[in-house]
Amino acid sequence: MTRTLTADQPTAVAGRYTASILRLHERLHYPGLLEAVRGEPLHHHDHGDGLVTLAVRDSQLPLRYLRGILGFRLAQYLRLGWICPSLVQRAALFHEPFRPAHGVEDVHIVTLSAESGRILGYVGLSGSYDPEPLPLDAPGRPRLATELAHRIDLLGPYAAPELHTHHAFEVKRFLRDQSMPPGALASLVPWHIVLGFGRSLLALGGPQRRMLAVGDAKEEVAIRHLTLMGLDLTVVDGTSPSLPRSELMWPIYEQDTIAKPFVGRLPEGFRADMDTIETYLTEARGTRNAHALVEQLARRRKEATQP
Amino acid sequence: MTITAPSFELNFDVLPPEIQRFKETVREFAQEVVLPRAQQLDQAPAADFDWDLVKQGHALGLTRVAVPKQYGGLGLGMLGISVAMEQVAAACPGTALIFGATMLGQTPILYSGDPQLQARYLPLFAGDEPILACNAVTEDEAGCDLIIPENARHAVNVMSARREGDHYVLNGSKKFITNAKFATFASVFANMEGHEGATGLTSFIVDLDQPGVTRGPVADKMGYRACLGSELTFENVIVPVENVIGGELNGMAINIAQSNMARASVAGISTGVAQGALDKALKWCGERVQGGQLLYKHQFSAQKIAEMASKIDASRMLYMYAANKVDNQLPAPEYEPAVAKLFADRVAIEVADTAVSLIGARGYLREYGVEKMLRDSYGARIYEGTPEVLALAITDCLYRVSEAE
Ligand SMILES: Cc1cc2nc3c(=O)[nH]c(=O)nc-3n(C[C@H](O)[C@H](O)[C@H](O)COP(=O)(O)OP(=O)(O)OC[C@H]3O[C@@H](n4cnc5c(N)ncnc54)[C@H](O)[C@@H]3O)c2cc1C
C-alpha cells in the first residue's frame, strides 16, 4: 500500500523528532553567554529584575552561543507551528540554519533568565545580503525575505540619496519562551525585548536615525506593539503572502491571522520612548505599573499624530 | 657520509596545535583543580559526587571533546580525548572516567553517522550546564560474554528488547555503569527476544529520565571513587525505532566498534595513572636521603625510575598511535587500541606498585596519595576489555593476518 503524506501532516517520526528537539532546547541554558560576548554589546540591560537582555552582532558571539540562540528560535517556531516539522526532521535541524555570510551582520536581541541563563525571549534584525550597498530602488535589487513572501517592493518607495540597502534591517518575529509559566517575570520579557530592540535600532540608525526596520507581523499583536513603542510604521494591506512548500517556514503564512508587511522608521522622540520603557524596567518591583506605562506611551502616540 | 631515509610523518612530540593547546588547558585544570581534591574524593562515602568539578571540566569542553564542531563540540577526535584523559587521570582517574564514560555514551551516536540522532543528542553537551551520558553493557550474569562475539550465545539472562510497532520495549538491568546515577541518556545493549544468549544484541540510545528506568545504589569501589558506578534497571521502557544504532541484531558489532574507538582513550587513562605515580616517586626520590645520598642516586632506585619512565613513554606512544589510527581509519582498527590498552593497563599497575615501594612506609599511607593510585590502577584493567578479552582480540587480528597471507 502506498501512503501519501501531505506536507502539513507531519509523520510520526517527524513528530517524535521535533518533540526531541524541544526537549533538547529545554535542557540548554547559557549562563556564560554574557561573559562570552566579544566587545561592547549594542545594548545590555541588567537591573536585578531576574532578566538580562543583550543585543549583539553575529561576530560578537562564539558559535556555540549563536547556535544556542538559533536553536531557541527553532524550538519556538516549532511550538508556534510556524515551521514545517517534516522539513525540520528531514534536514536534521536542531537550530535555525545559519544565514550565509552577508553584507551586514545580523543583530540578536536576547533576554535570558539571570539565574539560570535560560533564553526566554528573542527578536532579531537581519542585515542586508548585498556585499555593497545598493539604492533602495536599484533595478534588480535582491528582495528581502518579507518582500518575496508578500510579492511586493517594500523598500523602493523609501528610496532617497541618504538611504541604501545596508540601512534596511528585517525584523525577525518577536519570540517568547512558550513553555515559561505566566507570572510577573514572564510579563516583563516582552518589555525587555522591546527595549533591546529599540535601543538596537537607535544604535544602528546613528545620530541621523538612518535606518528602516522591515518585516511582517500580525496587526492585533506585534504591529500594535511596534506602534505603541513609537516606531513610525507604514503597514501594507492587501497582500496574500505565501512560501513554497519546500521552504522551512511555509506554515507561518498558513495561520488564521495573516501577517501584514510593514516598514518602520525612527521618529524624533523615539529615544525618549525607550527611556520611558527603561525607567519602567528599572523601577522597584512593587512600584512598577505596566498599565501606566502603556497609557503614557499611548498618550505620546496620540500627541504625535495630532496636528 | 650522508644518510638518506624515506621521509614519513611520525612525530610524537608535536601534537596538532589545537590538541596541544587543549592538553595544556586540561593539564592546568587537572593539577590545580582536580589534584587538590583527589584525596578527599577518594575518602568520601561511595555515593558522594563533586558536581563542581564536573562543571569546571565541562566548561573546558571535557564532555564534548570528540563531538563535531557543528554540534558545538571541540571536534578533537580520539587523539584529543586520549591526551585529555591522560592529563586528568594523572591527577585522578575516577574524575577522568566521568568524562570518559560520557564520551563512551556518545560514541554509538557518532559512529551511527545518523544526522538526526546526532542532532537530537550531541548539542546537549554544548550548553553551559554539564550533561553526562553513560554506556551500559555489563550485567549481573553476563560480563565478558557481552564483548566476546564467540561467547555471545553463552550469555545468560541478558536484558531483552522486543519491537512493538514503531518502538521497542526494553526489560532487564545493567551493573557497574559509570555515570548511571546522573546520566541524561545511555547507550544500552539488549538482546532481541527469541535470540539465544546475546546473539540478538542490539544497540539503543535510551533517555534515562522516563518511566520504567530505575537508577540503583552506588557500588562501593576499591578505586575510581570520584566517579559513581551503579545499576540501571529497565522495566517496560519504551525506545523509539529511531534510537536503534546500526539496525537490529548488530549490537555486538557496534559494541566492538565502540570499544575499538574507546580503548586508546582508556590507555590514555592508564598512562596518566602511571605518570601520576611516577611524579610522586620522582619527587620523593629527589628529596629523600638514605645511605648518605638522594634515593635516585642509588642504582637500584635509579633503575626502577628509569624502567618506570620508559614504560610510560612506551604507553604514551602506543595510545597516541592507536588514537591517531582511530581518527583516520574507517572502521576503527581493532589491533592497535587493544595493544595500547593491554600494555598501558599493565604499566599503570607496575608503575604504581613500584612507586609505592620506592616511597616506603609513606607510600602505604593514605595521605601521600600513591596507594590510591595503586588501587586506581586496577580499574582500567577491568573496564573496556580485561587482559583476557584484549588478548583474544589481539590474537584474532594476528591470526587473521597470517591466514590471509
Ligand atoms: C571502574 C569500573 C568502571 C566500569 N564502568 C562500566 C560502564 O560504564 N559500563 C559497563 O557496561 N560496565 C562497566 N564496568 C564493568 C566492566 O566492563 C566489567 O566488569 C567487565 O567487562 C568484566 O565483566 P565482569 O566483571 O562481569 O567479569 P566476568 O566477565 O565474569 O570475567 C571475570 C574474569 O574472567 C575472565 N574471562 C571472562 N571470559 C573469559 C574468556 N572467554 N576467556 C578468558 N577469560 C575470561 C575475565 O577476563 C575476568 O578476568 C566497569 C568496571 C569498573 C571496574
mmCIF file of N, CA, C and O in Angstrom, chain B residues 47-129:
data_model
loop_
_atom_site.group_PDB
_atom_site.id
_atom_site.type_symbol
_atom_site.label_atom_id
_atom_site.label_comp_id
_atom_site.label_asym_id
_atom_site.label_seq_id
_atom_site.Cartn_x
_atom_site.Cartn_y
_atom_site.Cartn_z
ATOM 1 N N ALA B 47 28.846 7.283 47.509
ATOM 2 C CA ALA B 47 27.867 7.989 46.681
ATOM 3 C C ALA B 47 28.130 9.488 46.561
ATOM 4 O O ALA B 47 27.389 10.194 45.870
ATOM 5 N N ASP B 48 29.193 9.991 47.196
ATOM 6 C CA ASP B 48 29.486 11.431 47.084
ATOM 7 C C ASP B 48 29.963 11.771 45.672
ATOM 8 O O ASP B 48 30.709 11.007 45.062
ATOM 9 N N PHE B 49 29.555 12.919 45.210
ATOM 10 C CA PHE B 49 29.904 13.290 43.827
ATOM 11 C C PHE B 49 30.187 14.780 43.781
ATOM 12 O O PHE B 49 29.441 15.573 44.358
ATOM 13 N N ASP B 50 31.251 15.149 43.084
ATOM 14 C CA ASP B 50 31.655 16.558 43.047
ATOM 15 C C ASP B 50 31.167 17.209 41.740
ATOM 16 O O ASP B 50 31.880 17.218 40.735
ATOM 17 N N TRP B 51 29.974 17.770 41.786
ATOM 18 C CA TRP B 51 29.399 18.390 40.581
ATOM 19 C C TRP B 51 30.182 19.615 40.144
ATOM 20 O O TRP B 51 30.255 19.944 38.975
ATOM 21 N N ASP B 52 30.769 20.271 41.124
ATOM 22 C CA ASP B 52 31.516 21.484 40.783
ATOM 23 C C ASP B 52 32.708 21.143 39.876
ATOM 24 O O ASP B 52 32.996 21.861 38.913
ATOM 25 N N LEU B 53 33.342 20.029 40.186
ATOM 26 C CA LEU B 53 34.477 19.579 39.373
ATOM 27 C C LEU B 53 34.006 19.287 37.937
ATOM 28 O O LEU B 53 34.657 19.663 36.960
ATOM 29 N N VAL B 54 32.865 18.639 37.863
ATOM 30 C CA VAL B 54 32.312 18.293 36.550
ATOM 31 C C VAL B 54 31.978 19.571 35.784
ATOM 32 O O VAL B 54 32.245 19.694 34.579
ATOM 33 N N LYS B 55 31.427 20.520 36.511
ATOM 34 C CA LYS B 55 31.051 21.790 35.886
ATOM 35 C C LYS B 55 32.283 22.495 35.308
ATOM 36 O O LYS B 55 32.252 22.984 34.169
ATOM 37 N N GLN B 56 33.345 22.474 36.087
ATOM 38 C CA GLN B 56 34.566 23.134 35.610
ATOM 39 C C GLN B 56 35.172 22.388 34.415
ATOM 40 O O GLN B 56 35.656 23.006 33.473
ATOM 41 N N GLY B 57 35.127 21.070 34.480
ATOM 42 C CA GLY B 57 35.647 20.273 33.360
ATOM 43 C C GLY B 57 34.806 20.484 32.112
ATOM 44 O O GLY B 57 35.322 20.601 30.987
ATOM 45 N N HIS B 58 33.498 20.560 32.330
ATOM 46 C CA HIS B 58 32.574 20.782 31.203
ATOM 47 C C HIS B 58 32.849 22.140 30.548
ATOM 48 O O HIS B 58 32.824 22.269 29.321
ATOM 49 N N ALA B 59 33.132 23.115 31.387
ATOM 50 C CA ALA B 59 33.404 24.454 30.838
ATOM 51 C C ALA B 59 34.623 24.426 29.913
ATOM 52 O O ALA B 59 34.688 25.185 28.939
ATOM 53 N N LEU B 60 35.554 23.533 30.192
ATOM 54 C CA LEU B 60 36.732 23.425 29.320
ATOM 55 C C LEU B 60 36.422 22.630 28.054
ATOM 56 O O LEU B 60 37.209 22.614 27.122
ATOM 57 N N GLY B 61 35.315 21.908 28.084
ATOM 58 C CA GLY B 61 34.942 21.106 26.908
ATOM 59 C C GLY B 61 35.159 19.625 27.105
ATOM 60 O O GLY B 61 35.052 18.846 26.156
ATOM 61 N N LEU B 62 35.421 19.192 28.358
ATOM 62 C CA LEU B 62 35.742 17.772 28.562
ATOM 63 C C LEU B 62 34.568 16.819 28.307
ATOM 64 O O LEU B 62 34.781 15.624 28.173
ATOM 65 N N THR B 63 33.357 17.327 28.257
ATOM 66 C CA THR B 63 32.228 16.439 27.927
ATOM 67 C C THR B 63 31.940 16.423 26.428
ATOM 68 O O THR B 63 31.019 15.746 25.985
ATOM 69 N N ARG B 64 32.704 17.192 25.670
ATOM 70 C CA ARG B 64 32.388 17.261 24.229
ATOM 71 C C ARG B 64 33.646 17.299 23.364
ATOM 72 O O ARG B 64 33.648 17.928 22.308
ATOM 73 N N VAL B 65 34.659 16.592 23.805
ATOM 74 C CA VAL B 65 35.937 16.650 23.082
ATOM 75 C C VAL B 65 35.791 16.124 21.655
ATOM 76 O O VAL B 65 36.290 16.733 20.705
ATOM 77 N N ALA B 66 35.097 14.997 21.518
ATOM 78 C CA ALA B 66 35.003 14.396 20.174
ATOM 79 C C ALA B 66 33.730 14.807 19.438
ATOM 80 O O ALA B 66 33.521 14.414 18.290
ATOM 81 N N VAL B 67 32.876 15.550 20.105
ATOM 82 C CA VAL B 67 31.645 15.991 19.435
ATOM 83 C C VAL B 67 32.046 16.968 18.316
ATOM 84 O O VAL B 67 32.814 17.901 18.550
ATOM 85 N N PRO B 68 31.554 16.725 17.098
ATOM 86 C CA PRO B 68 31.950 17.611 15.998
ATOM 87 C C PRO B 68 31.570 19.068 16.269
ATOM 88 O O PRO B 68 30.599 19.352 16.983
ATOM 89 N N LYS B 69 32.335 19.960 15.668
ATOM 90 C CA LYS B 69 32.117 21.389 15.919
ATOM 91 C C LYS B 69 30.719 21.836 15.521
ATOM 92 O O LYS B 69 30.151 22.731 16.127
ATOM 93 N N GLN B 70 30.162 21.211 14.487
ATOM 94 C CA GLN B 70 28.837 21.647 14.037
ATOM 95 C C GLN B 70 27.757 21.432 15.105
ATOM 96 O O GLN B 70 26.681 22.005 15.040
ATOM 97 N N TYR B 71 28.064 20.582 16.093
ATOM 98 C CA TYR B 71 27.121 20.373 17.197
ATOM 99 C C TYR B 71 27.585 21.088 18.466
ATOM 100 O O TYR B 71 27.101 20.814 19.558
ATOM 101 N N GLY B 72 28.551 21.963 18.309
ATOM 102 C CA GLY B 72 29.024 22.726 19.465
ATOM 103 C C GLY B 72 30.151 22.053 20.218
ATOM 104 O O GLY B 72 30.518 22.486 21.311
ATOM 105 N N GLY B 73 30.696 20.969 19.656
ATOM 106 C CA GLY B 73 31.786 20.266 20.333
ATOM 107 C C GLY B 73 33.147 20.836 19.971
ATOM 108 O O GLY B 73 33.246 21.829 19.235
ATOM 109 N N LEU B 74 34.199 20.170 20.492
ATOM 110 C CA LEU B 74 35.551 20.634 20.198
ATOM 111 C C LEU B 74 36.088 19.998 18.926
ATOM 112 O O LEU B 74 37.047 20.504 18.342
ATOM 113 N N GLY B 75 35.527 18.862 18.541
ATOM 114 C CA GLY B 75 35.957 18.207 17.302
ATOM 115 C C GLY B 75 37.418 17.791 17.327
ATOM 116 O O GLY B 75 38.100 17.885 16.317
ATOM 117 N N LEU B 76 37.878 17.302 18.483
ATOM 118 C CA LEU B 76 39.301 16.953 18.580
ATOM 119 C C LEU B 76 39.557 15.451 18.485
ATOM 120 O O LEU B 76 40.689 14.994 18.674
ATOM 121 N N GLY B 77 38.503 14.683 18.214
ATOM 122 C CA GLY B 77 38.672 13.258 17.936
ATOM 123 C C GLY B 77 39.232 12.465 19.095
ATOM 124 O O GLY B 77 39.339 12.940 20.236
ATOM 125 N N MET B 78 39.580 11.220 18.777
ATOM 126 C CA MET B 78 40.051 10.302 19.809
ATOM 127 C C MET B 78 41.425 10.712 20.343
ATOM 128 O O MET B 78 41.727 10.505 21.517
ATOM 129 N N LEU B 79 42.228 11.318 19.492
ATOM 130 C CA LEU B 79 43.540 11.772 19.966
ATOM 131 C C LEU B 79 43.342 12.861 21.040
ATOM 132 O O LEU B 79 43.982 12.832 22.092
ATOM 133 N N GLY B 80 42.426 13.766 20.764
ATOM 134 C CA GLY B 80 42.135 14.827 21.738
ATOM 135 C C GLY B 80 41.632 14.240 23.044
ATOM 136 O O GLY B 80 42.064 14.644 24.141
ATOM 137 N N ILE B 81 40.711 13.265 22.938
ATOM 138 C CA ILE B 81 40.165 12.642 24.156
ATOM 139 C C ILE B 81 41.290 11.945 24.928
ATOM 140 O O ILE B 81 41.435 12.125 26.140
ATOM 141 N N SER B 82 42.083 11.162 24.215
ATOM 142 C CA SER B 82 43.088 10.338 24.896
ATOM 143 C C SER B 82 44.112 11.201 25.625
ATOM 144 O O SER B 82 44.496 10.909 26.767
ATOM 145 N N VAL B 83 44.540 12.250 24.957
ATOM 146 C CA VAL B 83 45.525 13.152 25.554
ATOM 147 C C VAL B 83 44.915 13.824 26.790
ATOM 148 O O VAL B 83 45.561 13.947 27.842
ATOM 149 N N ALA B 84 43.656 14.240 26.672
ATOM 150 C CA ALA B 84 42.986 14.886 27.808
ATOM 151 C C ALA B 84 42.807 13.895 28.956
ATOM 152 O O ALA B 84 43.007 14.248 30.128
ATOM 153 N N MET B 85 42.438 12.653 28.612
ATOM 154 C CA MET B 85 42.235 11.650 29.660
ATOM 155 C C MET B 85 43.530 11.395 30.427
ATOM 156 O O MET B 85 43.521 11.225 31.637
ATOM 157 N N GLU B 86 44.646 11.380 29.704
ATOM 158 C CA GLU B 86 45.925 11.173 30.403
ATOM 159 C C GLU B 86 46.146 12.284 31.432
ATOM 160 O O GLU B 86 46.530 12.033 32.575
ATOM 161 N N GLN B 87 45.880 13.499 31.019
ATOM 162 C CA GLN B 87 46.143 14.630 31.918
ATOM 163 C C GLN B 87 45.262 14.569 33.162
ATOM 164 O O GLN B 87 45.743 14.766 34.269
ATOM 165 N N VAL B 88 43.976 14.295 32.977
ATOM 166 C CA VAL B 88 43.075 14.266 34.142
ATOM 167 C C VAL B 88 43.406 13.064 35.021
ATOM 168 O O VAL B 88 43.440 13.162 36.252
ATOM 169 N N ALA B 89 43.696 11.917 34.370
ATOM 170 C CA ALA B 89 43.961 10.701 35.144
ATOM 171 C C ALA B 89 45.236 10.819 35.968
ATOM 172 O O ALA B 89 45.350 10.193 37.021
ATOM 173 N N ALA B 90 46.181 11.629 35.504
ATOM 174 C CA ALA B 90 47.407 11.803 36.283
ATOM 175 C C ALA B 90 47.071 12.423 37.646
ATOM 176 O O ALA B 90 47.795 12.238 38.622
ATOM 177 N N ALA B 91 45.952 13.124 37.712
ATOM 178 C CA ALA B 91 45.510 13.698 38.984
ATOM 179 C C ALA B 91 44.501 12.799 39.666
ATOM 180 O O ALA B 91 44.540 12.601 40.880
ATOM 181 N N CYS B 92 43.558 12.240 38.869
ATOM 182 C CA CYS B 92 42.509 11.393 39.445
ATOM 183 C C CYS B 92 41.777 10.645 38.321
ATOM 184 O O CYS B 92 40.969 11.243 37.602
ATOM 185 N N PRO B 93 42.052 9.359 38.159
ATOM 186 C CA PRO B 93 41.412 8.619 37.063
ATOM 187 C C PRO B 93 39.896 8.517 37.202
ATOM 188 O O PRO B 93 39.183 8.428 36.204
ATOM 189 N N GLY B 94 39.418 8.540 38.450
ATOM 190 C CA GLY B 94 37.964 8.480 38.650
ATOM 191 C C GLY B 94 37.296 9.692 38.016
ATOM 192 O O GLY B 94 36.253 9.595 37.378
ATOM 193 N N THR B 95 37.940 10.855 38.183
ATOM 194 C CA THR B 95 37.396 12.072 37.570
ATOM 195 C C THR B 95 37.497 11.965 36.047
ATOM 196 O O THR B 95 36.563 12.327 35.324
ATOM 197 N N ALA B 96 38.612 11.428 35.571
ATOM 198 C CA ALA B 96 38.754 11.258 34.110
ATOM 199 C C ALA B 96 37.622 10.399 33.562
ATOM 200 O O ALA B 96 37.051 10.693 32.514
ATOM 201 N N LEU B 97 37.269 9.344 34.326
ATOM 202 C CA LEU B 97 36.255 8.427 33.791
ATOM 203 C C LEU B 97 34.853 9.050 33.756
ATOM 204 O O LEU B 97 34.020 8.624 32.959
ATOM 205 N N ILE B 98 34.598 10.051 34.572
ATOM 206 C CA ILE B 98 33.290 10.732 34.480
ATOM 207 C C ILE B 98 33.139 11.271 33.055
ATOM 208 O O ILE B 98 32.110 11.101 32.411
ATOM 209 N N PHE B 99 34.221 11.908 32.572
ATOM 210 C CA PHE B 99 34.181 12.469 31.218
ATOM 211 C C PHE B 99 34.321 11.356 30.171
ATOM 212 O O PHE B 99 33.656 11.376 29.138
ATOM 213 N N GLY B 100 35.166 10.381 30.490
ATOM 214 C CA GLY B 100 35.390 9.270 29.554
ATOM 215 C C GLY B 100 34.104 8.486 29.316
ATOM 216 O O GLY B 100 33.775 8.130 28.179
ATOM 217 N N ALA B 101 33.359 8.201 30.399
ATOM 218 C CA ALA B 101 32.128 7.416 30.250
ATOM 219 C C ALA B 101 31.088 8.211 29.472
ATOM 220 O O ALA B 101 30.288 7.646 28.711
ATOM 221 N N THR B 102 31.101 9.523 29.649
ATOM 222 C CA THR B 102 30.181 10.369 28.886
ATOM 223 C C THR B 102 30.492 10.248 27.396
ATOM 224 O O THR B 102 29.598 10.078 26.559
ATOM 225 N N MET B 103 31.780 10.286 27.098
ATOM 226 C CA MET B 103 32.163 10.161 25.689
ATOM 227 C C MET B 103 31.826 8.766 25.152
ATOM 228 O O MET B 103 31.456 8.617 23.999
ATOM 229 N N LEU B 104 31.920 7.756 26.027
ATOM 230 C CA LEU B 104 31.540 6.406 25.595
ATOM 231 C C LEU B 104 30.054 6.348 25.246
ATOM 232 O O LEU B 104 29.653 5.682 24.293
ATOM 233 N N GLY B 105 29.266 7.043 26.034
ATOM 234 C CA GLY B 105 27.834 7.110 25.739
ATOM 235 C C GLY B 105 27.562 7.804 24.413
ATOM 236 O O GLY B 105 26.594 7.504 23.716
ATOM 237 N N GLN B 106 28.439 8.736 24.056
ATOM 238 C CA GLN B 106 28.253 9.469 22.781
ATOM 239 C C GLN B 106 28.731 8.650 21.577
ATOM 240 O O GLN B 106 28.274 8.869 20.453
ATOM 241 N N THR B 107 29.681 7.741 21.824
ATOM 242 C CA THR B 107 30.349 7.065 20.709
ATOM 243 C C THR B 107 29.391 6.390 19.717
ATOM 244 O O THR B 107 29.543 6.577 18.509
ATOM 245 N N PRO B 108 28.387 5.620 20.188
ATOM 246 C CA PRO B 108 27.496 4.999 19.195
ATOM 247 C C PRO B 108 26.772 6.037 18.343
ATOM 248 O O PRO B 108 26.494 5.792 17.169
ATOM 249 N N ILE B 109 26.485 7.186 18.934
ATOM 250 C CA ILE B 109 25.780 8.230 18.178
ATOM 251 C C ILE B 109 26.717 8.773 17.101
ATOM 252 O O ILE B 109 26.316 8.959 15.944
ATOM 253 N N LEU B 110 27.963 8.981 17.475
ATOM 254 C CA LEU B 110 28.945 9.447 16.489
ATOM 255 C C LEU B 110 29.135 8.366 15.422
ATOM 256 O O LEU B 110 29.166 8.641 14.225
ATOM 257 N N TYR B 111 29.244 7.138 15.879
ATOM 258 C CA TYR B 111 29.508 6.018 14.990
ATOM 259 C C TYR B 111 28.348 5.805 14.008
ATOM 260 O O TYR B 111 28.559 5.438 12.864
ATOM 261 N N SER B 112 27.137 6.057 14.487
ATOM 262 C CA SER B 112 25.955 5.787 13.650
ATOM 263 C C SER B 112 25.979 6.614 12.369
ATOM 264 O O SER B 112 25.437 6.200 11.345
ATOM 265 N N GLY B 113 26.586 7.791 12.430
ATOM 266 C CA GLY B 113 26.578 8.675 11.261
ATOM 267 C C GLY B 113 25.171 9.154 10.928
ATOM 268 O O GLY B 113 24.924 9.674 9.842
ATOM 269 N N ASP B 114 24.236 8.986 11.862
ATOM 270 C CA ASP B 114 22.835 9.356 11.616
ATOM 271 C C ASP B 114 22.638 10.824 12.018
ATOM 272 O O ASP B 114 22.648 11.155 13.208
ATOM 273 N N PRO B 115 22.456 11.725 11.039
ATOM 274 C CA PRO B 115 22.400 13.150 11.385
ATOM 275 C C PRO B 115 21.243 13.495 12.316
ATOM 276 O O PRO B 115 21.367 14.408 13.142
ATOM 277 N N GLN B 116 20.138 12.761 12.212
ATOM 278 C CA GLN B 116 19.004 13.092 13.087
ATOM 279 C C GLN B 116 19.297 12.714 14.534
ATOM 280 O O GLN B 116 19.014 13.475 15.462
ATOM 281 N N LEU B 117 19.876 11.553 14.703
ATOM 282 C CA LEU B 117 20.232 11.120 16.054
ATOM 283 C C LEU B 117 21.286 12.071 16.633
ATOM 284 O O LEU B 117 21.228 12.468 17.798
ATOM 285 N N GLN B 118 22.232 12.443 15.797
ATOM 286 C CA GLN B 118 23.279 13.351 16.256
ATOM 287 C C GLN B 118 22.685 14.704 16.630
ATOM 288 O O GLN B 118 23.043 15.286 17.650
ATOM 289 N N ALA B 119 21.753 15.188 15.821
ATOM 290 C CA ALA B 119 21.138 16.492 16.101
ATOM 291 C C ALA B 119 20.320 16.449 17.382
ATOM 292 O O ALA B 119 20.211 17.443 18.093
ATOM 293 N N ARG B 120 19.742 15.299 17.692
ATOM 294 C CA ARG B 120 18.896 15.200 18.885
ATOM 295 C C ARG B 120 19.704 15.098 20.169
ATOM 296 O O ARG B 120 19.234 15.494 21.231
ATOM 297 N N TYR B 121 20.897 14.514 20.082
ATOM 298 C CA TYR B 121 21.639 14.265 21.322
ATOM 299 C C TYR B 121 22.930 15.068 21.496
ATOM 300 O O TYR B 121 23.261 15.467 22.604
ATOM 301 N N LEU B 122 23.680 15.254 20.428
ATOM 302 C CA LEU B 122 25.006 15.848 20.627
ATOM 303 C C LEU B 122 24.977 17.310 21.096
ATOM 304 O O LEU B 122 25.814 17.701 21.917
ATOM 305 N N PRO B 123 24.016 18.138 20.635
ATOM 306 C CA PRO B 123 24.039 19.540 21.103
ATOM 307 C C PRO B 123 23.789 19.670 22.608
ATOM 308 O O PRO B 123 24.046 20.722 23.181
ATOM 309 N N LEU B 124 23.284 18.597 23.237
ATOM 310 C CA LEU B 124 23.079 18.643 24.691
ATOM 311 C C LEU B 124 24.351 19.045 25.427
ATOM 312 O O LEU B 124 24.305 19.668 26.488
ATOM 313 N N PHE B 125 25.492 18.677 24.842
ATOM 314 C CA PHE B 125 26.768 18.900 25.528
ATOM 315 C C PHE B 125 27.320 20.293 25.273
ATOM 316 O O PHE B 125 28.388 20.635 25.756
ATOM 317 N N ALA B 126 26.582 21.085 24.483
ATOM 318 C CA ALA B 126 27.090 22.413 24.118
ATOM 319 C C ALA B 126 26.509 23.526 24.973
ATOM 320 O O ALA B 126 26.854 24.687 24.801
ATOM 321 N N GLY B 127 25.631 23.175 25.910
ATOM 322 C CA GLY B 127 25.099 24.199 26.806
ATOM 323 C C GLY B 127 26.130 24.528 27.880
ATOM 324 O O GLY B 127 27.216 23.940 27.913
ATOM 325 N N ASP B 128 25.783 25.457 28.761
ATOM 326 C CA ASP B 128 26.736 25.802 29.812
ATOM 327 C C ASP B 128 26.639 24.876 31.018
ATOM 328 O O ASP B 128 27.528 24.850 31.859
ATOM 329 N N GLU B 129 25.520 24.151 31.125
ATOM 330 C CA GLU B 129 25.373 23.223 32.250
ATOM 331 C C GLU B 129 25.841 21.843 31.818
ATOM 332 O O GLU B 129 25.516 21.396 30.721
#
